[in-house]
Every structure is written in C-alpha cells, then in structure tokens.
Amino acid sequence: MQNNNPTKLILTLYFPVLISYILINSPIISYFVSWFGSLFIFYTTILSPAAIIKTDVPIHKQIMRPIFLLQLIFAGFMCVTSIFYFMDHLGYRYFTEVNYGAQFKESEQTALIASCQRMSLLAHAALVSGILLVQKDNIKVKSIKTFDGDDFLIWLGIIVFGIGSITQRFPGLSQIAIPLTIVGISCAAVLFVKGFNTKNIKYLGIGATIFILNFIHASLSGYKEPIIINIIVIACVFFPYYKKLILYLAIPTAYVLLYFLPTYNNTVRQSWNGEVSAEEAQNQAFENLDSKNEEQIENTNWGFMTKRLSEIEMFTQFVDYVPGHRPHYGWEIVENSLEGLIPRVFWLGKPNMETVSMQRVYDAGVAHRMSSVSAKTRPIVDAYLSFGIPGVFFFMLIYGMLVQHLSDKAEEIFGGYELGCVIMFNSIFQGLWRGNNFEFMFNNIFWGYIIMWMLFALLRTIKVLKPTFD
C-alpha cells in the first residue's frame, strides 16, 4: 500500500456527501452532486495517486478483490444506474428531451429521488471506508498448494459443480447448492483462461466446455443476471493477460447487453408458460432482435434501464412510506434475519423467509400480493428501513469491513489470490457483489463461511493444500 493510514483518504470520500446535503433544498443539483460523487469515489480509491491498493501484485492482476470488483458492481448498480430513471423523470428518453420546450417543475418525487441518491452515495462512501479500514497489505498465508500444476482444479470443479447441481434439486439446500455450483464454474473459467494462455489443450477443453455449457443454460433461463455474471467472470479472469483487449471490448459489450438483452430475455420467458420450449423461444428472441423491431427494442430497453436496472424508484417508495406512514423497523429486520439462520429441521414452525422479507414490500405498496414480481429490498434499503440515514452509514460500514475480511481470510487459508479470492471468495460470496435483503444476505454469509471452511478442510485432507510453517 502506498499509505498505511487510510484516515485522510476516508475523510476525502465524504466531501461530496457533505456538499450534496448542503444542497438539499435544490434537489436536481443535489442529485447530480451525489451521482458524480460516486464517480469521484471510484477515481479516488482506484485510479488516483492517493488510492490505497495492495502491492503484492500489480493492479491489473488483483481486480477481483473487493476494492475493485465488488465496489464497482455494488456502487455501479445502486448509485450510477439511477441516472436513467432520473433523466426519465426530468422528461428525457435516451438523453433526448421528449417534451421539447416544456418547463420542468420540481415535485415531491424529485426530492425523494435526490434523497435516495444522497443515501446511496453515503452508503458507497461507508462501504469503501469499511474495506479500507480492515484491508491488509500483507496476508500471511497459512496454506500453499502441494502440487505445481492446476490439475486439481479439474476434479475440484467437476465435483463441486456436480454436488451443487444435485443439491439444487432438494428444497432448502439452495444455500449450499448455489455457492458450490458457482465454485465449479469459477474453476472452469480459470482453467479456460490458463488453457488458452498456455495452449494447454486439456485445461482449455475442460474449462471451455463447462463454462460454455453453463453460459448456454444461463441464456435459456430468461434471466439477465446469470448472463451478465458469466461475462463479468470471464472478463475478469482474462483481464490480467489481455488487459487492453478487455478494456477495448468493455464498452461495446456493455452496449450490446443493455440494448439487446432485455428484449431477448423477455422473449425467452415465453417458454415459462410451457407453450413453447426454451430453445424455440430463444430462436424467436434472436429474430426479434432484427432491426425492423427497433422501436420495440428501444421501448423495452428504456423500461428496463429506468425500472429494473436501477431500483431507485422502489427506494423512493420505501422512503415515502417510512417514517411517514410507519416508524422505522429498528432491529426487527435483523432479528428476522438471525432467525432465518436456524435450520428448519430444528424449528419446524420456522417462517418462510421469502414471505417474511416480502411483507415490508407489500406494506409499502412497492408490489401487489397477487403479482409474480419478487421486488426484494437491497442492503441500503433495509439499512434505511431499520434506522434511517444513520442505519445506512452503520450497516454499510460493517458490510465493507465484512467483505474485505472474508476476502482476506479466503486468501489466507487457500494460499493466495487466485484460489482464495478469484475462485473461493467471489464464488461462495458472489451474492455480496450487489447484496440482497438482510434475510437472504445473512444466510449467504453464514452458510458461505461454513462452506468455505469445509472446502478448506477437504483440500487439506486430500493433500491439495499443505500448511506453511514460517
């Protein structure tokens, strides 16, 4: 690290937060100060000379550590994507004025959007503060690989992917199935890149096969997130070797995903009612991406970018509801989340956490009970609902400290960055990239920690890892 004392850098992060709250009576200006404030934090903590970054490996070889990947995804999703919804609120569509010449009038919704953006910026600053406070420059690894090669990744990936796929068929085991499946996919991605880079046909064949099959499965699911996550993972593992190529492809790929993916996925979802197969729906989806459907594509995508990519509209509904129509929840959400950790086998009357977490969504009028939409809250929203603005700062500070501790611990026990951070941390705790509601997030952290230690014990037992004695 360039500077072992992060105090000055951390204080700098709150400068745009302070300015945005000073301008609270000018909601439009306050919103844009908050929005640009997140870009300021990105620059200050990643690119500026003042950035505090580990020095054990070059920056481009550590981009999957929390200060880079998790910060960019979490804050990008919660803070940056709101620009589309806000521009739509101001009367713009794809940054083109719709009602040209009409004077925009500020409303209560304008103030609510600005308020949510300020809290999102505060959360971003607190998240990074937590990361910087506990980040270790030199991690003393407790294990190292017994073998020089990476053959163990082949059977590790196949075994955990197989176990994960099997356990997914059993209700109640998703907290185990999903992390294990993702570990298998990450092993495949690393093998794919190593095989491609070293011309190792065995690694390339096995890694590419597993990864591509998973990508095809994701493309038939009707969900956007698995497709995007697969692209992020493969881009990140290729980045240390092909930095310029990945950077050149980043913007065109993001454009393609934002422009075509919503329309593609909406069409694939036709298979959900059983009238057509997923493959037939996929073929229809590719046909719908024809230039003749440009207006339909633009309408679908603008709706996606304003209402789904950004969740600030839902955030404003919660802020309007609490404390105006009911007091803050206090420790209620946290207590429910802790209860959710108890296995159902020990508590037969345990409430369904999906039902519990959706109750506050229904109460706030964010979604209707008869709707099939699962509009779950995010960490920032649950933090606000619990204790207001102080809750946002407190919980997001803890969040940042926790994710950095988990990443450092994974590197420590698995012998370094590649196996510890790239494969284990970013697979087992992938749900923390952008967070979930407290009930599901607590569950992910608790069971993820257990899974991490179980995999460590497995690799130690079969002599893939051996202890260090210095």
C-alpha positions as semicolon CSV with decimal commas, in nm:
position;residue;x (nm);y (nm);z (nm)
1;M;0,000;0,000;0,000
2;Q;0,117;0,349;-0,075
3;N;-0,013;0,472;0,263
4;N;-0,079;0,255;0,567
5;N;-0,304;0,516;0,730
6;P;-0,633;0,543;0,538
7;T;-0,784;0,817;0,759
8;K;-0,715;1,107;0,522
9;L;-0,841;0,916;0,219
10;I;-1,156;0,803;0,403
11;L;-1,238;1,159;0,511
12;T;-1,198;1,273;0,150
13;L;-1,471;1,031;0,041
14;Y;-1,731;1,221;0,245
15;F;-1,666;1,557;0,079
16;P;-1,929;1,502;-0,198
17;V;-2,166;1,358;0,065
18;L;-2,138;1,680;0,266
19;I;-2,190;1,900;-0,042
20;S;-2,496;1,701;-0,152
21;Y;-2,662;1,750;0,188
22;I;-2,576;2,122;0,192
23;L;-2,768;2,145;-0,139
24;I;-3,068;1,953;-0,003
25;N;-3,307;2,238;-0,095
26;S;-3,201;2,216;-0,462
27;P;-3,291;1,853;-0,537
28;I;-3,179;1,845;-0,900
29;I;-2,836;1,989;-0,821
30;S;-2,812;1,773;-0,509
31;Y;-2,890;1,462;-0,714
32;F;-2,616;1,534;-0,969
33;V;-2,362;1,615;-0,695
34;S;-2,446;1,278;-0,538
35;W;-2,428;1,095;-0,870
36;F;-2,092;1,245;-0,963
37;G;-1,984;1,184;-0,604
38;S;-1,981;0,809;-0,669
39;L;-1,762;0,863;-0,976
40;F;-1,534;1,070;-0,752
41;I;-1,507;0,780;-0,505
42;F;-1,431;0,537;-0,788
43;Y;-1,150;0,761;-0,909
44;T;-1,012;0,840;-0,563
45;T;-0,998;0,478;-0,444
46;I;-0,894;0,306;-0,768
47;L;-0,713;0,543;-1,006
48;S;-0,581;0,840;-0,809
49;P;-0,228;0,863;-0,663
50;A;-0,391;0,868;-0,316
51;A;-0,555;0,527;-0,366
52;I;-0,459;0,265;-0,107
53;I;-0,409;-0,058;-0,301
54;K;-0,227;-0,377;-0,206
55;T;0,121;-0,400;-0,355
56;D;0,172;-0,778;-0,355
57;V;0,074;-0,797;-0,724
58;P;0,019;-0,536;-0,997
59;I;-0,324;-0,368;-1,001
60;H;-0,441;-0,544;-1,318
61;K;-0,376;-0,880;-1,152
62;Q;-0,592;-0,812;-0,844
63;I;-0,912;-0,669;-0,991
64;M;-1,132;-0,932;-0,827
65;R;-1,055;-0,800;-0,480
66;P;-1,342;-0,609;-0,310
67;I;-1,198;-0,259;-0,356
68;F;-1,222;-0,313;-0,732
69;L;-1,482;-0,566;-0,843
70;L;-1,731;-0,557;-0,557
71;Q;-1,717;-0,180;-0,526
72;L;-1,770;-0,130;-0,899
73;I;-2,065;-0,370;-0,915
74;F;-2,230;-0,269;-0,588
75;A;-2,198;0,107;-0,628
76;G;-2,243;0,089;-1,004
77;F;-2,577;-0,084;-0,952
78;M;-2,700;0,117;-0,653
79;C;-2,556;0,460;-0,734
80;V;-2,473;0,504;-1,103
81;T;-2,763;0,333;-1,284
82;S;-3,016;0,573;-1,129
83;I;-2,923;0,831;-1,394
84;F;-3,162;0,666;-1,642
85;Y;-3,459;0,688;-1,406
86;F;-3,376;1,046;-1,311
87;M;-3,340;1,158;-1,674
88;D;-3,673;0,992;-1,747
89;H;-3,821;1,184;-1,453
90;L;-3,681;1,508;-1,597
91;G;-3,855;1,437;-1,929
92;Y;-3,573;1,278;-2,129
93;R;-3,564;0,949;-2,315
94;Y;-3,222;0,815;-2,414
95;F;-3,098;1,162;-2,312
96;T;-3,322;1,326;-2,575
97;E;-3,583;1,571;-2,445
98;V;-3,932;1,430;-2,501
99;N;-4,143;1,739;-2,432
100;Y;-3,916;1,987;-2,603
101;G;-3,968;2,341;-2,476
102;A;-4,185;2,241;-2,179
103;Q;-4,055;2,370;-1,848
104;F;-3,985;2,102;-1,589
105;K;-4,140;2,157;-1,248
106;E;-3,988;2,001;-0,939
107;S;-4,219;1,776;-0,740
108;E;-4,215;1,570;-0,423
109;Q;-4,082;1,278;-0,631
110;T;-3,785;1,491;-0,740
111;A;-3,694;1,546;-0,375
112;L;-3,740;1,176;-0,297
113;I;-3,507;1,073;-0,582
114;A;-3,243;1,320;-0,465
115;S;-3,279;1,194;-0,107
116;C;-3,229;0,832;-0,216
117;Q;-2,928;0,925;-0,427
118;R;-2,769;1,104;-0,132
119;M;-2,816;0,795;0,084
120;S;-2,675;0,577;-0,193
121;L;-2,365;0,798;-0,205
122;L;-2,334;0,781;0,175
123;A;-2,360;0,402;0,151
124;H;-2,091;0,396;-0,119
125;A;-1,856;0,602;0,098
126;A;-1,927;0,386;0,404
127;L;-1,875;0,063;0,208
128;V;-1,533;0,174;0,085
129;S;-1,445;0,308;0,431
130;G;-1,509;-0,036;0,577
131;I;-1,296;-0,202;0,310
132;L;-1,004;0,036;0,367
133;L;-1,020;0,009;0,747
134;V;-0,963;-0,368;0,757
135;Q;-0,769;-0,424;0,433
136;K;-0,434;-0,593;0,496
137;D;-0,134;-0,520;0,277
138;N;0,050;-0,842;0,352
139;I;-0,160;-1,151;0,413
140;K;0,027;-1,430;0,588
141;V;-0,094;-1,740;0,405
142;K;-0,150;-2,048;0,619
143;S;-0,151;-2,296;0,331
144;I;0,018;-2,345;-0,004
145;K;-0,052;-2,580;-0,294
146;T;0,118;-2,917;-0,270
147;F;0,149;-2,951;-0,649
148;D;0,288;-2,710;-0,904
149;G;0,019;-2,770;-1,168
150;D;-0,352;-2,687;-1,167
151;D;-0,491;-3,034;-1,243
152;F;-0,672;-3,031;-0,909
153;L;-0,898;-2,756;-1,045
154;I;-1,038;-3,005;-1,297
155;W;-1,173;-3,256;-1,049
156;L;-1,249;-2,988;-0,786
157;G;-1,460;-2,801;-1,041
158;I;-1,638;-3,116;-1,163
159;I;-1,705;-3,249;-0,811
160;V;-1,839;-2,928;-0,655
161;F;-2,037;-2,843;-0,970
162;G;-2,190;-3,192;-0,960
163;I;-2,272;-3,173;-0,589
164;G;-2,418;-2,828;-0,637
165;S;-2,633;-2,941;-0,930
166;I;-2,764;-3,240;-0,731
167;T;-2,841;-3,047;-0,413
168;Q;-3,031;-2,785;-0,614
169;R;-3,299;-3,050;-0,665
170;F;-3,371;-3,062;-0,291
171;P;-3,580;-2,784;-0,134
172;G;-3,399;-2,597;0,141
173;L;-3,048;-2,673;0,018
174;S;-3,009;-2,379;-0,218
175;Q;-2,779;-2,202;0,033
176;I;-2,535;-2,490;-0,021
177;A;-2,610;-2,571;-0,385
178;I;-2,565;-2,227;-0,537
179;P;-2,220;-2,144;-0,389
180;L;-2,084;-2,489;-0,477
181;T;-2,212;-2,464;-0,834
182;I;-2,051;-2,122;-0,875
183;V;-1,719;-2,253;-0,737
184;G;-1,728;-2,518;-1,010
185;I;-1,798;-2,258;-1,278
186;S;-1,515;-2,036;-1,149
187;C;-1,274;-2,331;-1,160
188;A;-1,380;-2,386;-1,521
189;A;-1,326;-2,019;-1,606
190;V;-0,975;-2,022;-1,458
191;L;-0,891;-2,344;-1,643
192;F;-1,030;-2,194;-1,965
193;V;-0,802;-1,892;-1,935
194;K;-0,495;-2,095;-1,832
195;G;-0,551;-2,336;-2,119
196;F;-0,596;-2,052;-2,367
197;N;-0,292;-1,863;-2,240
198;T;-0,055;-2,162;-2,218
199;K;-0,205;-2,362;-2,510
200;N;-0,282;-2,646;-2,270
201;I;-0,546;-2,844;-2,462
202;K;-0,666;-3,036;-2,155
203;Y;-0,730;-2,723;-1,949
204;L;-0,880;-2,539;-2,245
205;G;-1,111;-2,824;-2,345
206;I;-1,247;-2,899;-1,997
207;G;-1,269;-2,538;-1,884
208;A;-1,431;-2,411;-2,203
209;T;-1,680;-2,699;-2,214
210;I;-1,809;-2,647;-1,860
211;F;-1,815;-2,269;-1,889
212;I;-1,986;-2,260;-2,230
213;L;-2,247;-2,518;-2,127
214;N;-2,326;-2,307;-1,822
215;F;-2,348;-1,994;-2,037
216;I;-2,590;-2,167;-2,275
217;H;-2,801;-2,274;-1,976
218;A;-2,799;-1,915;-1,849
219;S;-2,910;-1,785;-2,191
220;L;-3,213;-2,015;-2,179
221;S;-3,314;-1,918;-1,825
222;G;-3,497;-1,598;-1,913
223;Y;-3,298;-1,407;-1,652
224;K;-3,048;-1,134;-1,732
225;E;-2,830;-1,165;-1,421
226;P;-2,674;-1,511;-1,492
227;I;-2,571;-1,398;-1,841
228;I;-2,416;-1,076;-1,713
229;I;-2,236;-1,255;-1,427
230;N;-2,084;-1,510;-1,667
231;I;-1,950;-1,228;-1,885
232;I;-1,810;-1,043;-1,582
233;V;-1,634;-1,356;-1,452
234;I;-1,472;-1,449;-1,783
235;A;-1,368;-1,086;-1,846
236;C;-1,208;-1,060;-1,501
237;V;-1,007;-1,383;-1,530
238;F;-0,889;-1,288;-1,881
239;F;-0,804;-0,929;-1,778
240;P;-0,457;-0,994;-1,624
241;Y;-0,340;-1,148;-1,953
242;Y;-0,530;-0,941;-2,211
243;K;-0,583;-0,608;-2,037
244;K;-0,607;-0,384;-2,344
245;L;-0,835;-0,621;-2,534
246;I;-1,081;-0,647;-2,241
247;L;-1,083;-0,269;-2,197
248;Y;-1,148;-0,215;-2,570
249;L;-1,434;-0,466;-2,562
250;A;-1,590;-0,338;-2,237
251;I;-1,799;-0,051;-2,380
252;P;-1,926;-0,237;-2,693
253;T;-2,016;-0,537;-2,478
254;A;-2,200;-0,319;-2,223
255;Y;-2,388;-0,150;-2,509
256;V;-2,494;-0,483;-2,659
257;L;-2,607;-0,613;-2,321
258;L;-2,807;-0,301;-2,236
259;Y;-2,960;-0,267;-2,582
260;F;-3,043;-0,625;-2,679
261;L;-3,055;-0,833;-2,361
262;P;-3,388;-0,704;-2,217
263;T;-3,577;-0,777;-2,541
264;Y;-3,402;-1,111;-2,581
265;N;-3,488;-1,221;-2,227
266;N;-3,849;-1,104;-2,248
267;T;-3,896;-1,331;-2,550
268;V;-3,718;-1,629;-2,390
269;R;-3,955;-1,601;-2,094
270;Q;-4,239;-1,708;-2,323
271;S;-4,120;-2,063;-2,254
272;W;-4,218;-2,026;-1,889
273;N;-4,586;-2,090;-1,963
274;G;-4,498;-2,419;-2,134
275;E;-4,647;-2,326;-2,473
276;V;-4,306;-2,328;-2,642
277;S;-3,971;-2,482;-2,548
278;A;-3,682;-2,270;-2,424
279;E;-3,493;-2,340;-2,748
280;E;-3,788;-2,225;-2,963
281;A;-3,825;-1,913;-2,751
282;Q;-3,452;-1,847;-2,793
283;N;-3,478;-1,868;-3,172
284;Q;-3,772;-1,629;-3,162
285;A;-3,570;-1,396;-2,941
286;F;-3,290;-1,374;-3,198
287;E;-3,547;-1,299;-3,469
288;N;-3,693;-1,019;-3,256
289;L;-3,353;-0,852;-3,242
290;D;-3,386;-0,770;-3,611
291;S;-3,354;-0,401;-3,698
292;K;-3,720;-0,398;-3,808
293;N;-3,813;-0,420;-3,441
294;E;-3,604;-0,121;-3,343
295;E;-3,894;0,067;-3,181
296;Q;-3,997;-0,236;-2,974
297;I;-3,635;-0,289;-2,866
298;E;-3,597;0,075;-2,763
299;N;-3,925;0,075;-2,566
300;T;-3,837;-0,249;-2,385
301;N;-3,484;-0,139;-2,306
302;W;-3,573;0,207;-2,180
303;G;-3,824;0,045;-1,946
304;F;-3,555;-0,194;-1,829
305;M;-3,295;0,078;-1,769
306;T;-3,535;0,304;-1,578
307;K;-3,732;0,047;-1,375
308;R;-3,521;-0,271;-1,349
309;L;-3,152;-0,187;-1,399
310;S;-3,197;0,089;-1,145
311;E;-3,403;0,021;-0,833
312;I;-3,415;0,382;-0,716
313;E;-3,789;0,405;-0,788
314;M;-3,854;0,129;-0,534
315;F;-3,618;0,302;-0,293
316;T;-3,824;0,623;-0,318
317;Q;-4,140;0,427;-0,237
318;F;-3,983;0,291;0,080
319;V;-3,855;0,636;0,182
320;D;-4,203;0,777;0,123
321;Y;-4,353;0,500;0,340
322;V;-4,103;0,513;0,631
323;P;-4,125;0,707;0,856
324;G;-4,421;0,892;0,706
325;H;-4,670;0,605;0,734
326;R;-4,496;0,377;0,983
327;P;-4,193;0,414;1,212
328;H;-3,854;0,266;1,132
329;Y;-3,827;-0,109;1,187
330;G;-3,542;-0,088;1,438
331;W;-3,388;-0,431;1,498
332;E;-3,689;-0,621;1,360
333;I;-3,537;-0,698;1,019
334;V;-3,206;-0,803;1,176
335;E;-3,387;-1,030;1,425
336;N;-3,582;-1,193;1,141
337;S;-3,256;-1,245;0,954
338;L;-3,091;-1,413;1,254
339;E;-3,393;-1,640;1,297
340;G;-3,356;-1,737;0,933
341;L;-3,017;-1,895;1,011
342;I;-3,182;-2,169;1,220
343;P;-3,220;-2,485;1,007
344;R;-3,582;-2,588;0,960
345;V;-3,503;-2,935;1,094
346;F;-3,454;-2,774;1,439
347;W;-3,755;-2,542;1,406
348;L;-4,047;-2,697;1,225
349;G;-4,255;-2,381;1,259
350;K;-3,986;-2,159;1,109
351;P;-4,142;-1,882;0,894
352;N;-4,072;-1,874;0,521
353;M;-3,804;-1,607;0,476
354;E;-3,932;-1,517;0,129
355;T;-4,274;-1,441;0,280
356;V;-4,122;-1,252;0,574
357;S;-3,898;-1,036;0,355
358;M;-4,175;-0,959;0,105
359;Q;-4,414;-0,840;0,377
360;R;-4,248;-0,497;0,401
361;V;-4,255;-0,475;0,021
362;Y;-4,632;-0,526;0,022
363;D;-4,683;-0,292;0,318
364;A;-4,501;-0,011;0,135
365;G;-4,706;-0,068;-0,180
366;V;-4,397;-0,147;-0,386
367;A;-4,556;-0,468;-0,520
368;H;-4,900;-0,629;-0,504
369;R;-4,955;-0,959;-0,326
370;M;-5,105;-1,110;-0,641
371;S;-4,808;-1,002;-0,852
372;S;-4,549;-1,258;-0,961
373;V;-4,274;-0,995;-0,921
374;S;-4,023;-1,055;-0,640
375;A;-3,927;-0,698;-0,552
376;K;-3,685;-0,773;-0,270
377;T;-3,512;-0,493;-0,086
378;R;-3,138;-0,429;-0,105
379;P;-2,892;-0,374;0,183
380;I;-2,915;0,006;0,161
381;V;-3,295;-0,006;0,172
382;D;-3,307;-0,246;0,468
383;A;-3,049;-0,032;0,648
384;Y;-3,266;0,277;0,593
385;L;-3,585;0,099;0,695
386;S;-3,416;-0,014;1,017
387;F;-3,260;0,308;1,145
388;G;-3,282;0,577;0,876
389;I;-2,974;0,761;0,749
390;P;-2,755;0,659;1,049
391;G;-2,852;0,298;0,974
392;V;-2,731;0,335;0,614
393;F;-2,389;0,452;0,732
394;F;-2,356;0,195;1,013
395;F;-2,468;-0,115;0,820
396;M;-2,275;-0,029;0,504
397;L;-1,958;0,036;0,706
398;I;-1,997;-0,311;0,861
399;Y;-2,073;-0,452;0,513
400;G;-1,745;-0,316;0,376
401;M;-1,544;-0,444;0,671
402;L;-1,707;-0,786;0,642
403;V;-1,649;-0,839;0,268
404;Q;-1,284;-0,737;0,299
405;H;-1,234;-0,968;0,598
406;L;-1,390;-1,260;0,410
407;S;-1,171;-1,194;0,106
408;D;-0,854;-1,170;0,315
409;K;-0,946;-1,484;0,509
410;A;-1,005;-1,678;0,186
411;E;-0,663;-1,574;0,053
412;E;-0,506;-1,662;0,386
413;I;-0,637;-2,018;0,415
414;F;-0,635;-2,110;0,044
415;G;-0,282;-1,992;-0,020
416;G;-0,318;-1,671;-0,215
417;Y;-0,514;-1,456;-0,456
418;E;-0,611;-1,697;-0,734
419;L;-0,761;-1,985;-0,536
420;G;-0,860;-1,775;-0,234
421;C;-1,005;-1,458;-0,385
422;V;-1,082;-1,533;-0,752
423;I;-1,233;-1,879;-0,704
424;M;-1,346;-1,916;-0,342
425;F;-1,443;-1,566;-0,222
426;N;-1,600;-1,446;-0,546
427;S;-1,794;-1,771;-0,587
428;I;-1,912;-1,850;-0,237
429;F;-1,994;-1,488;-0,158
430;Q;-2,097;-1,377;-0,506
431;G;-2,433;-1,268;-0,364
432;L;-2,249;-0,986;-0,187
433;W;-2,147;-0,829;-0,518
434;R;-2,464;-0,623;-0,514
435;G;-2,629;-0,754;-0,199
436;N;-2,975;-0,883;-0,119
437;N;-3,225;-0,824;0,156
438;F;-3,096;-0,884;0,508
439;E;-3,277;-1,219;0,546
440;F;-3,110;-1,372;0,240
441;M;-2,778;-1,190;0,284
442;F;-2,726;-1,306;0,643
443;N;-2,799;-1,659;0,524
444;N;-2,547;-1,628;0,240
445;I;-2,273;-1,502;0,472
446;F;-2,335;-1,759;0,747
447;W;-2,358;-2,069;0,528
448;G;-2,096;-1,935;0,289
449;Y;-1,847;-1,910;0,575
450;I;-1,919;-2,270;0,673
451;I;-1,884;-2,388;0,310
452;M;-1,553;-2,203;0,277
453;W;-1,406;-2,382;0,578
454;M;-1,546;-2,718;0,464
455;L;-1,376;-2,680;0,125
456;F;-1,055;-2,580;0,303
457;A;-1,075;-2,893;0,521
458;L;-1,139;-3,105;0,211
459;L;-0,837;-2,968;0,023
460;R;-0,618;-3,011;0,332
461;T;-0,741;-3,370;0,387
462;I;-0,668;-3,481;0,032
463;K;-0,327;-3,307;0,039
464;V;-0,401;-3,045;-0,227
465;L;-0,305;-2,782;0,032
466;K;-0,034;-2,815;0,290
467;P;0,032;-2,591;0,592
468;T;0,309;-2,334;0,597
469;F;0,539;-2,328;0,895
470;D;0,705;-1,985;0,876
